[in-house]
Short mmCIF file of C-alpha atoms and ligand atoms in Angstrom, two decimals:
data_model
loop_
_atom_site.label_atom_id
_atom_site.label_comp_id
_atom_site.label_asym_id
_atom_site.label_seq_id
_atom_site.Cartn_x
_atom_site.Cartn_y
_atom_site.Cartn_z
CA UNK A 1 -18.75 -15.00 -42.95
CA UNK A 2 -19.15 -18.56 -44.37
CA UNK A 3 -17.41 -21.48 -42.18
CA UNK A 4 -13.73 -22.11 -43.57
CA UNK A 5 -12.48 -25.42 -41.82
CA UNK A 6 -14.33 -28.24 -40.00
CA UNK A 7 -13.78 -26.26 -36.29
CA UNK A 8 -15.78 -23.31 -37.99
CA UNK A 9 -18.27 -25.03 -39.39
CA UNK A 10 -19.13 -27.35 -36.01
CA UNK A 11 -19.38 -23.57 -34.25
CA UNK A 12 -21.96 -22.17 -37.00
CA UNK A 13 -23.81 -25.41 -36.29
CA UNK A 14 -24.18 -25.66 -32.39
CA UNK A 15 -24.41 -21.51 -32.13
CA UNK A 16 -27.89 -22.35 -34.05
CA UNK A 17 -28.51 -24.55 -30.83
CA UNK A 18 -28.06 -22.52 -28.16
CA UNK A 19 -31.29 -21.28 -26.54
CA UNK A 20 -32.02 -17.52 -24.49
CA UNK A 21 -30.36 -16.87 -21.29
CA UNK A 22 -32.17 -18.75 -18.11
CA UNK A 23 -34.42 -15.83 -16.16
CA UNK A 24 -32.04 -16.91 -12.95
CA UNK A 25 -29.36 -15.81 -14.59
CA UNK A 26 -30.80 -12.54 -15.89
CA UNK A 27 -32.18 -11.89 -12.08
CA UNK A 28 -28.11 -12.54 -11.17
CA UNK A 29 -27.05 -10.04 -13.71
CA UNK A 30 -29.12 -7.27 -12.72
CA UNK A 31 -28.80 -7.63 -8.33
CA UNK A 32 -25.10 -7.91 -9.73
CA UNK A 33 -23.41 -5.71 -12.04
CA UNK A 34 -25.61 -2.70 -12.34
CA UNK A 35 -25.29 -0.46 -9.49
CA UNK A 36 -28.63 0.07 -7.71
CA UNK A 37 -29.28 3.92 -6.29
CA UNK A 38 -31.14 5.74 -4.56
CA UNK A 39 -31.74 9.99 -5.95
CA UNK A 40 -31.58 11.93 -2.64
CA UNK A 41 -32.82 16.02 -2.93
CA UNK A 42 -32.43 18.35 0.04
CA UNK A 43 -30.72 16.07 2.63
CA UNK A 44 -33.14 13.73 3.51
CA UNK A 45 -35.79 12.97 0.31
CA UNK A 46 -35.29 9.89 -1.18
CA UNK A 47 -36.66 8.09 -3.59
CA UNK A 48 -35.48 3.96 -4.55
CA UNK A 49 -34.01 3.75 -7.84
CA UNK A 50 -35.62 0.02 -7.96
CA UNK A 51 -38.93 0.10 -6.91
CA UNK A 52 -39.63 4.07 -7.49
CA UNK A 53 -41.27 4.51 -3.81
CA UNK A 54 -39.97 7.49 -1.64
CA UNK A 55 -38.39 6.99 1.62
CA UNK A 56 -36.91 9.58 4.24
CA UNK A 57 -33.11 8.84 4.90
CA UNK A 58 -30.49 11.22 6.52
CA UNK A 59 -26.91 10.45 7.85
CA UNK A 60 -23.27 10.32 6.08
CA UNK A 61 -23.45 6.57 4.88
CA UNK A 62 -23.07 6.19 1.79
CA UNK A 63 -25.49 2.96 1.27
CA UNK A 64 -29.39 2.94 2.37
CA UNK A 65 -31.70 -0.04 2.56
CA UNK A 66 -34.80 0.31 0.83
CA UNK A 67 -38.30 0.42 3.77
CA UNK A 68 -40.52 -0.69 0.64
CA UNK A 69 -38.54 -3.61 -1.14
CA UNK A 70 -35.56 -3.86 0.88
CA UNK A 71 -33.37 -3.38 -1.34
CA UNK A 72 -29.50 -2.25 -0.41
CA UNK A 73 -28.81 1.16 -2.46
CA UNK A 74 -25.86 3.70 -3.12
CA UNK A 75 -27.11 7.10 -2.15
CA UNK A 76 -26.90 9.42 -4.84
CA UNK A 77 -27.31 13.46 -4.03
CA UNK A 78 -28.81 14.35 -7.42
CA UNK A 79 -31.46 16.39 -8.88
CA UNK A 80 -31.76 14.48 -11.72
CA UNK A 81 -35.14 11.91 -12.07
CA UNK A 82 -33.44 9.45 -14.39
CA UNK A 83 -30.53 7.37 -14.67
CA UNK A 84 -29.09 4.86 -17.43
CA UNK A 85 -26.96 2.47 -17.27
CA UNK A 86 -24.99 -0.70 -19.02
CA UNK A 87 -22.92 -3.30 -18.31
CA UNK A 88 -21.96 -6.15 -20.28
CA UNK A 89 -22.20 -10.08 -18.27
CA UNK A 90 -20.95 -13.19 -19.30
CA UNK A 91 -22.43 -16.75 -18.76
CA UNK A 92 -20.21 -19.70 -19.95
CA UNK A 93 -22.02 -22.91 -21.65
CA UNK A 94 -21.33 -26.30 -23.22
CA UNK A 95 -23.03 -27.16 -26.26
CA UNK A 96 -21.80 -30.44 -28.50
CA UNK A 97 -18.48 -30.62 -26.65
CA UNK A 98 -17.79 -26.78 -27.41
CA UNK A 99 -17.30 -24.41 -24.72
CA UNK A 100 -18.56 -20.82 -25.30
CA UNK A 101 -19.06 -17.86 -23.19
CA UNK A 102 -22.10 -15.52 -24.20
CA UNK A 103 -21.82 -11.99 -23.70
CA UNK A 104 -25.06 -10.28 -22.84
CA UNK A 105 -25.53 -5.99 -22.57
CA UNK A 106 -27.16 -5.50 -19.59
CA UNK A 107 -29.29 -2.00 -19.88
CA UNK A 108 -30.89 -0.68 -16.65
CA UNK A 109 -33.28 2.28 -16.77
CA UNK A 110 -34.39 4.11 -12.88
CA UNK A 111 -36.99 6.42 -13.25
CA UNK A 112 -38.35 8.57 -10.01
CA UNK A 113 -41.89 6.57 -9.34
CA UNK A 114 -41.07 4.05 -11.64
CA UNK A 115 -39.64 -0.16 -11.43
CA UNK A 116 -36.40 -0.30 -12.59
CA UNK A 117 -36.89 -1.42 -15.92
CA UNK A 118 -33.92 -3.97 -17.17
CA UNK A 119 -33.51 -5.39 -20.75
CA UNK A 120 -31.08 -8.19 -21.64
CA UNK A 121 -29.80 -8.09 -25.52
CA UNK A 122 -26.76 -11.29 -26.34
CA UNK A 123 -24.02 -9.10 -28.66
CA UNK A 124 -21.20 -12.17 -28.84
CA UNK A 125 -20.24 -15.62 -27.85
CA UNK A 126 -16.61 -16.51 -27.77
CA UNK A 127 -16.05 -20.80 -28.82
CA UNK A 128 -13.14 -22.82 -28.06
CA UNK A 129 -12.87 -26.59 -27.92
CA UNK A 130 -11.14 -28.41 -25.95
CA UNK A 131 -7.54 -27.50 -28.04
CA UNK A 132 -7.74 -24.24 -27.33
CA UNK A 133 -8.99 -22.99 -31.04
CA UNK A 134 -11.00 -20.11 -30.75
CA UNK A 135 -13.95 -18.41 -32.92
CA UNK A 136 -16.57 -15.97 -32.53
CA UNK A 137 -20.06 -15.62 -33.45
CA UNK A 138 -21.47 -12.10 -33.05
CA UNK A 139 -23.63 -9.21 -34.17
CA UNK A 140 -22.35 -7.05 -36.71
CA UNK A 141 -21.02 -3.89 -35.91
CA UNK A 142 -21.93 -0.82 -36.94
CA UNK A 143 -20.35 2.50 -37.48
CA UNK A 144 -20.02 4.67 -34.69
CA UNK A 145 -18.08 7.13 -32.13
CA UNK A 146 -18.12 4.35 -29.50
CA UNK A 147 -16.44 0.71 -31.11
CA UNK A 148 -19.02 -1.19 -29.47
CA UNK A 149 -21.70 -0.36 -31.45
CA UNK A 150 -23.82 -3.28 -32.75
CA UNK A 151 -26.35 -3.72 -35.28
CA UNK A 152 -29.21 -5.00 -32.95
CA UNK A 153 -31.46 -6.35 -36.18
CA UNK A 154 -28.56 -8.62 -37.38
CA UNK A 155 -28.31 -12.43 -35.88
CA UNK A 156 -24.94 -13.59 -34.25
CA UNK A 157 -23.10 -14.83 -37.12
CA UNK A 158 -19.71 -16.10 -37.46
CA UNK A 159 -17.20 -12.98 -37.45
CA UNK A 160 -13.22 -12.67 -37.49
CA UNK A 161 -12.02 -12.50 -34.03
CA UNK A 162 -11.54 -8.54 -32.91
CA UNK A 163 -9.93 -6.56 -30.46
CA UNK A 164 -13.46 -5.71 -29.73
CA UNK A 165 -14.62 -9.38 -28.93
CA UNK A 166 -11.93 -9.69 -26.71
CA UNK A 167 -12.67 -6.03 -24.45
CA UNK A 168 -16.43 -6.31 -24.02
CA UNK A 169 -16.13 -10.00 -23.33
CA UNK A 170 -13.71 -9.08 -19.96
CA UNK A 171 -16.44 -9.17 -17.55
CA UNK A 172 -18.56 -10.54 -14.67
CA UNK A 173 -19.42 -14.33 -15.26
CA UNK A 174 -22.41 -15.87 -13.93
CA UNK A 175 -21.62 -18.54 -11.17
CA UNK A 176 -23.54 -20.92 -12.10
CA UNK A 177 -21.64 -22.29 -15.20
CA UNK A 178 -20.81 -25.40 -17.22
CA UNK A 179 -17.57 -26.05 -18.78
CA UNK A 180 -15.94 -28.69 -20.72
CA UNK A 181 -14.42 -32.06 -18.82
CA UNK A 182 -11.70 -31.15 -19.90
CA UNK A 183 -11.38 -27.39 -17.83
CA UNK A 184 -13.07 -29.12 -15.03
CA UNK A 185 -9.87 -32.17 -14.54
CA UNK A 186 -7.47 -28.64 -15.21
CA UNK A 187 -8.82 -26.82 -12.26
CA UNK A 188 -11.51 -24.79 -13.65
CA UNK A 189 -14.45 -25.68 -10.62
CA UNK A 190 -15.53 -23.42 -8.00
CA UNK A 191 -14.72 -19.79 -7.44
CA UNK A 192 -13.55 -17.99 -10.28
CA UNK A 193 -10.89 -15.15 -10.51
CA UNK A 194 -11.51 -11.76 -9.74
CA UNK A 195 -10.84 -9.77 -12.35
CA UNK A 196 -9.72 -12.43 -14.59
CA UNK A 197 -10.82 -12.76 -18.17
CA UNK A 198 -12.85 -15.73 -18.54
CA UNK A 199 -12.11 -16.91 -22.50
CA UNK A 200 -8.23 -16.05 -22.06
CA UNK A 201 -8.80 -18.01 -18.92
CA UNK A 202 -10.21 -20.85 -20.26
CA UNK A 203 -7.85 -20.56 -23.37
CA UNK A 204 -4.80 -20.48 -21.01
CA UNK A 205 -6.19 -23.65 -18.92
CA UNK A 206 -5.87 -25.61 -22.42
CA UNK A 207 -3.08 -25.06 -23.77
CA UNK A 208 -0.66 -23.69 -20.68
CA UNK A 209 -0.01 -26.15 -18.04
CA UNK A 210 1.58 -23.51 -15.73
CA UNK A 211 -2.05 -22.17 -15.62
CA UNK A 212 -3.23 -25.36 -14.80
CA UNK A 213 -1.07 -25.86 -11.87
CA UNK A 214 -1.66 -22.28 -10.35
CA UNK A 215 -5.38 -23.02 -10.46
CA UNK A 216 -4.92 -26.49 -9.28
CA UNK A 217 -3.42 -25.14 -6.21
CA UNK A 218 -6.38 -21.88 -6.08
CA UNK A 219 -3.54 -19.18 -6.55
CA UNK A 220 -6.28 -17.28 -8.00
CA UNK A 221 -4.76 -14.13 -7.42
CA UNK A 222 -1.80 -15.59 -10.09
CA UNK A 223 -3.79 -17.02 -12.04
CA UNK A 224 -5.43 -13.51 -12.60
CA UNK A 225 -2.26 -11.56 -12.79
CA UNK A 226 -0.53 -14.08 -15.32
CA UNK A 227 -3.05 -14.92 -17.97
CA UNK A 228 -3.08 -11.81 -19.16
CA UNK A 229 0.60 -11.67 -19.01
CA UNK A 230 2.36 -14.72 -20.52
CA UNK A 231 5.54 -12.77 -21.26
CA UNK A 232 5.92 -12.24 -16.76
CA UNK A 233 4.80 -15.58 -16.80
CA UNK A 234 7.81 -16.92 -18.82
CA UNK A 235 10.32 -14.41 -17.01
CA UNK A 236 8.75 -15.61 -13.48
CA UNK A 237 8.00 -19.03 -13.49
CA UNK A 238 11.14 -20.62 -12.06
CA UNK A 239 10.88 -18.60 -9.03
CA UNK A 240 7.05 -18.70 -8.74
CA UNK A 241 7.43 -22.65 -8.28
CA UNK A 242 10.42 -21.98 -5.60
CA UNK A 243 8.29 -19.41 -3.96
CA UNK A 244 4.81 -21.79 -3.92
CA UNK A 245 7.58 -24.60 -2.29
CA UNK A 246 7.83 -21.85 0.04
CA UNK A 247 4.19 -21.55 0.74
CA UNK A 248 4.92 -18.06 -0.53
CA UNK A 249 2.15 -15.89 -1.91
CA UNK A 250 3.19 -12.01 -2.53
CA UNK A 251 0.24 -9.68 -1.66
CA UNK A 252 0.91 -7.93 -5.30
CA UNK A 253 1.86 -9.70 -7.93
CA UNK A 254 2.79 -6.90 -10.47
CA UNK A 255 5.53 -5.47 -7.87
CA UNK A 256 6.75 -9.00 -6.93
CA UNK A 257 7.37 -9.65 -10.82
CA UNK A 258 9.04 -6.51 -11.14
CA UNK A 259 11.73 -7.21 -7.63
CA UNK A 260 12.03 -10.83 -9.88
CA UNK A 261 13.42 -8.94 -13.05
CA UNK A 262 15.38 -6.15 -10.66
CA UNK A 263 16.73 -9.66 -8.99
CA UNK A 264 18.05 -10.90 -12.39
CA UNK A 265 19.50 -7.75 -13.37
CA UNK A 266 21.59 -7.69 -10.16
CA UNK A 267 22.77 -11.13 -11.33
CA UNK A 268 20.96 -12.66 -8.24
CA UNK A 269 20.27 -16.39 -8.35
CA UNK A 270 15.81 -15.86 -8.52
CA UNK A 271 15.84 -19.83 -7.79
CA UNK A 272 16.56 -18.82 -4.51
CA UNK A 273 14.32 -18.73 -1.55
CA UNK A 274 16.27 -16.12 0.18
CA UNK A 275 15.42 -13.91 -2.64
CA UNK A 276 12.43 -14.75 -4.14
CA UNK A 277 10.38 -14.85 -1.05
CA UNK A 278 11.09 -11.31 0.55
CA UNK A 279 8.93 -10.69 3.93
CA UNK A 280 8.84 -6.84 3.10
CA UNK A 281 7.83 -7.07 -0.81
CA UNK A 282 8.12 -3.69 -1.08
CA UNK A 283 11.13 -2.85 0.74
CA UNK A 284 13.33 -5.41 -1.13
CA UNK A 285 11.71 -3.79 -4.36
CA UNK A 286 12.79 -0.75 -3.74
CA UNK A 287 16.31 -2.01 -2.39
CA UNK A 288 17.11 -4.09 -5.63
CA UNK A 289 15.74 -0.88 -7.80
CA UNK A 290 18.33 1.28 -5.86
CA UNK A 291 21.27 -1.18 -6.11
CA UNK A 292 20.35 -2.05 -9.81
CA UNK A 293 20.58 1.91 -10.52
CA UNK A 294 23.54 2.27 -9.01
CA UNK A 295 25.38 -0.57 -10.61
CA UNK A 296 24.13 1.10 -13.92
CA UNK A 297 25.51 4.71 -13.11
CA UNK A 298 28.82 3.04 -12.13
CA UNK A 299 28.71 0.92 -15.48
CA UNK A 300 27.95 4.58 -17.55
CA UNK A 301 30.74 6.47 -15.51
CA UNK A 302 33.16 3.76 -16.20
CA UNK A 303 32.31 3.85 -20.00
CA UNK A 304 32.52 8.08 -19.49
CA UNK A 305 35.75 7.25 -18.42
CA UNK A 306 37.23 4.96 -21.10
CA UNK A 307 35.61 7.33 -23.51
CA UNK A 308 37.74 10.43 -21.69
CA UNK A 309 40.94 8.34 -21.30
CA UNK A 310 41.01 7.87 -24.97
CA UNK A 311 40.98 12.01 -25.57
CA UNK A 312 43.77 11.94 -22.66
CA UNK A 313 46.73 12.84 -24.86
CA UNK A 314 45.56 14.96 -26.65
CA UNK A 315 44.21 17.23 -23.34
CA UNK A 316 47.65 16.80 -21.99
CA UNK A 317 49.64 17.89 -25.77
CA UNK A 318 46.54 21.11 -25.79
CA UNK A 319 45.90 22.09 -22.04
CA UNK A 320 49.02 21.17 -20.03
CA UNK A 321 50.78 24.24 -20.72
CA UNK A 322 47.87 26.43 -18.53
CA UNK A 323 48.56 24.06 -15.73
CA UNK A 324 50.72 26.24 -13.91
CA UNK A 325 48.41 29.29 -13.55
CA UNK A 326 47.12 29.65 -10.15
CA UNK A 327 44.97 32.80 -9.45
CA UNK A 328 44.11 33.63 -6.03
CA UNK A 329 43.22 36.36 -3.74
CA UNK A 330 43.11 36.48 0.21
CA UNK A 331 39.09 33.95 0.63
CA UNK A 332 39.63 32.19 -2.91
CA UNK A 333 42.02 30.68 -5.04
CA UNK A 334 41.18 29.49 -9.02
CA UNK A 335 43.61 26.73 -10.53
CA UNK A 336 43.45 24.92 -14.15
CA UNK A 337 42.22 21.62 -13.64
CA UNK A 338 44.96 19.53 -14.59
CA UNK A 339 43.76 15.85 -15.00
CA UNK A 340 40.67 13.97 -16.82
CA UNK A 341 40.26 12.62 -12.65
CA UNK A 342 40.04 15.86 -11.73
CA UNK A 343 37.44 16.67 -14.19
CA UNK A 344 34.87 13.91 -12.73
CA UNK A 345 35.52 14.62 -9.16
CA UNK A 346 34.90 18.50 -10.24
CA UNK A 347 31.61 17.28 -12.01
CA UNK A 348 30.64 15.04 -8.95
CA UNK A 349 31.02 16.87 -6.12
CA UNK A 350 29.01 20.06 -7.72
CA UNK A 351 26.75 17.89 -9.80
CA UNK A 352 27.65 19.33 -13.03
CA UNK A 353 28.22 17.91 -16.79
CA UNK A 354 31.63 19.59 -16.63
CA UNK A 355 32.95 15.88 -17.30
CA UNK A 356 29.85 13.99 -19.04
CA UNK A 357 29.79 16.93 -21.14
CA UNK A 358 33.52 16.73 -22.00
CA UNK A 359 34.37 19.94 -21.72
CA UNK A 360 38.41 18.71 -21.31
CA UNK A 361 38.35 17.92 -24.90
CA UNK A 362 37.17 21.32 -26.30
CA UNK A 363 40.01 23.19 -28.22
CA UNK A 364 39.24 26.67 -27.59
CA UNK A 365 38.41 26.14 -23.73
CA UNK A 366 40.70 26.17 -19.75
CA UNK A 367 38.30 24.83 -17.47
CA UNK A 368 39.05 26.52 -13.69
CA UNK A 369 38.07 25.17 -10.95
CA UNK A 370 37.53 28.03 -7.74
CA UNK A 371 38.16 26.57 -4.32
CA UNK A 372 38.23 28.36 -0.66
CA UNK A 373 41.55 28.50 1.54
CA UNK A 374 40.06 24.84 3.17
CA UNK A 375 39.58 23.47 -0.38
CA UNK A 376 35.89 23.58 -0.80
CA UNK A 377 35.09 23.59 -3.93
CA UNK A 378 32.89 27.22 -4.89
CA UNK A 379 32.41 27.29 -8.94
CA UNK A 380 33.84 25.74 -11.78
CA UNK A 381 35.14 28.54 -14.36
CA UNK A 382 34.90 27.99 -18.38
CA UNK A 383 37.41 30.58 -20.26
CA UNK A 384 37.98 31.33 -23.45
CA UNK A 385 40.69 31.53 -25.32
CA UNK A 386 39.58 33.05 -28.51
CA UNK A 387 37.99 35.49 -27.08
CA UNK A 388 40.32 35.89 -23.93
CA UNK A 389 37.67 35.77 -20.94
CA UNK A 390 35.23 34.12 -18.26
CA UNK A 391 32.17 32.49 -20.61
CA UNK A 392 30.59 30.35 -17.50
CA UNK A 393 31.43 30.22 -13.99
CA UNK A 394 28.55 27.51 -11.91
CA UNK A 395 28.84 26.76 -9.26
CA UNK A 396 26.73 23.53 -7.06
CA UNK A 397 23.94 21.86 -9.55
CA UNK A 398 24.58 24.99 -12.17
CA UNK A 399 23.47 28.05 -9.85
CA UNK A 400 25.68 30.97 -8.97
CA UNK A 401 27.47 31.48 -5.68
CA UNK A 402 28.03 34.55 -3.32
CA UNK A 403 31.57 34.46 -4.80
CA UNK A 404 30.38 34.69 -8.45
CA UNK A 405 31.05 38.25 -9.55
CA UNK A 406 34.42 37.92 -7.71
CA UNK A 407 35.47 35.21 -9.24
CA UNK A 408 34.73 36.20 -12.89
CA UNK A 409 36.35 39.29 -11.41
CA UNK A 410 39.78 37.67 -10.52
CA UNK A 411 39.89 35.47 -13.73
CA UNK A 412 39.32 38.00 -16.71
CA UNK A 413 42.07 40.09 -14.58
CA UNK A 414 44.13 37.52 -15.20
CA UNK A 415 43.27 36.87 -19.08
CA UNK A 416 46.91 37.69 -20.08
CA UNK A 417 48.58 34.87 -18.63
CA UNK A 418 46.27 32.52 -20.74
CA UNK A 419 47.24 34.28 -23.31
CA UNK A 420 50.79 34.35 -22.78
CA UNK A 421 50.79 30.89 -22.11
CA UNK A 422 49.25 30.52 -25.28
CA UNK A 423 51.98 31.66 -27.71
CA UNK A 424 55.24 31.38 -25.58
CA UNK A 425 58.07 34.07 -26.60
ZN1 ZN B 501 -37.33 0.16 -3.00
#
């Protein structure tokens, strides 16, 4: 891709500058980010992954050190004599008042009785200046089942910014690294981030001050969780600075985030200490979630109810001549429920959708409702009209109750005076 302003074409120029990776920082990469093992056959054989020699080792633990080079390993029960692996490293650089971090594939090879043989290949390098404007120079890609697949005969050229770029350059950075002046008065010296990703870092350092002032202070464990989530950042700022007054620092910050939002839709003031800055994180999580769901299933019942009170005259005009019908015998007694109130305290108490479902507005249907001698409440009874008997009887949470059979029983005995009601003389 040919340069296409003057930021572009001061990138193609100083990416011809930069020279190979320093052998330190190689040696970093691979005691690092490659995980070093030892193959262990029948219990006790093993051999180092790094220098190849064999070594007796038995016991549980799950690391070894190395008699011959000392190294620490991962104990690995496996037949297998070989083992591959790759990791991608970064290491960040300044070259003509441009920062850019270099992505290098690490590929490690252990062979029983051999070194571990390591080779370094650079696949990217991500610019910015000190704006925040970002390019790329990188191999081209090739076709393939995995998307990082790179042409490794092709130089690192300047390429549109990809998805890609961004993933493979999310990884370990070498410690020893040089940014621009301008990072370094913003905060970025020292210790890095765990699991932070070092352009977006950098990117957020110039041009979000919020960033700045989180590293300033070595919240790393913000500073992680928030570059890559500007949108929390923007809900959760106000409180975050009343919570750092507070010398507050949650132990997760994806769950305190969350309790921030719950907060706000409770209508709770998040400027507020009190709130904010919970002792039990997870317990006033959980609290807010439970009073925030509630308030919503009152808000839905009352809007169930407005909807029902609006069908109220007509229930009355269609249904208020069964109201009278009372059928009992000597455990149970079945009446017509006779209000749209009585329809959601049916529908609560035996957790049914006899009132969410609106069953008091359909035309062809008496809704029953079958209650013991104490007035417990056993099964709610649909009949029809049209064709003059039980259709449903459920009782708690839709299942059937001893009484079932009886009560179907008693009510299609009693079909006539539904239908006499129906048409009066
Ligand atoms: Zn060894």
């Amino acid at each position: 891709m040919k340069p296409r302003n003057r930021f572009e074409k001061a990138v193609a120029a100083s990416n011809g500058k930069l020279t190979a990776l320093s052998p330190k920082a190689v040696e970093w990469a691979v005691s690092n980010v490659i995980v070093h093992i030892a193959f262990r056959t029948s219990g006790h054989n093993c051999t180092c992954g790094d220098c190849g020699a064999k070594f007796d080792h038995k016991g549980k633990g799950k690391t070894v050190c190395c008699p011959h080079c000392g190294h620490r390993l991962q104990v690995r029960d496996t037949l297998k004599r070989k083992e591959v692996q790759s990791a991608y490293f970064s290491s960040l650089e300044v070259v003509d008042g441009l920062q850019v971090q270099r992505v290098f594939l690490l590929r490690a090879v252990c062979r029983k009785g051999m070194m571990l043989k390591t080779s370094c290949m650079e696949v990217c390098r991500l610019w910015l200046n000190a704006e925040g404007k970002m390019a790329v120079t990188s191999r081209a890609r090739t076709l393939g089942w995995y998307v990082d697949s790179f042409n490794w005969c092709t130089g690192i050229d300047l390429k549109i910014l990809s998805e890609v770029h961004w993933v493979i350059s999310d990884t370990y950075v070498y410690p020893r690294y040089k940014v621009l002046p301008e990072l370094r008065r913003n905060g970025m010296r020292g210790r890095l981030p765990d699991d932070c990703h070092p352009a977006r870092l950098m990117k957020a350092l110039l041009t979000d001050s919020r960033i700045e002032t989180m590293m300033k202070s070595k919240d790393l464990q913000a500073v992680a969780y928030f570059v890559s989530r500007p949108l929390d950042l923007d809900t959760c700022w106000q409180s975050y600075k009343v919570a750092a007054r507070h010398h507050y620092r949650p132990s997760d910050y994806g769950l305190w985030c969350d309790t921030v939002r719950l907060l706000e839709q409770c209508e709770k003031d998040i400027h507020n200490a009190k709130y904010v800055c919970p002792i039990d994180l997870k317990a006033a999580h959980d609290n807010w979630l439970d009073k925030r769901n509630k308030a919503a299933e009152k808000r839905r019942s009352q809007e169930q109810m407005l909807r029902a009170k609006a069908k109220e005259t007509d229930f009355y005009r269609e249904k208020s001549r069964y109201f009278g019908i009372v059928i009992s015998d000597d455990d149970i007694e079945i009446s017509v429920l006779d209000s749209i109130e009585a329809f959601q305290a049916e529908g609560s108490s035996l957790h049914h959708c006899v009132f969410q479902c609106e069953y008091y507005a359909k035309v062809d249907s008496v809704i029953l409702s079958a209650h013991d001698r104490q007035g417990n409440r056993i099964e709610t009874v649909e009949f029809s009209l049209s064709q003059g008997k039980v259709i449903q009887s459920r009782g708690l949470c839709n299942s059937n109750t001893e009484y079932h059979d009886r009560i179907v029983g008693l009510v299609n005995a009693n079909a006539y005076r539904f239908l006499e009601a129906r048409t009066p003389a």
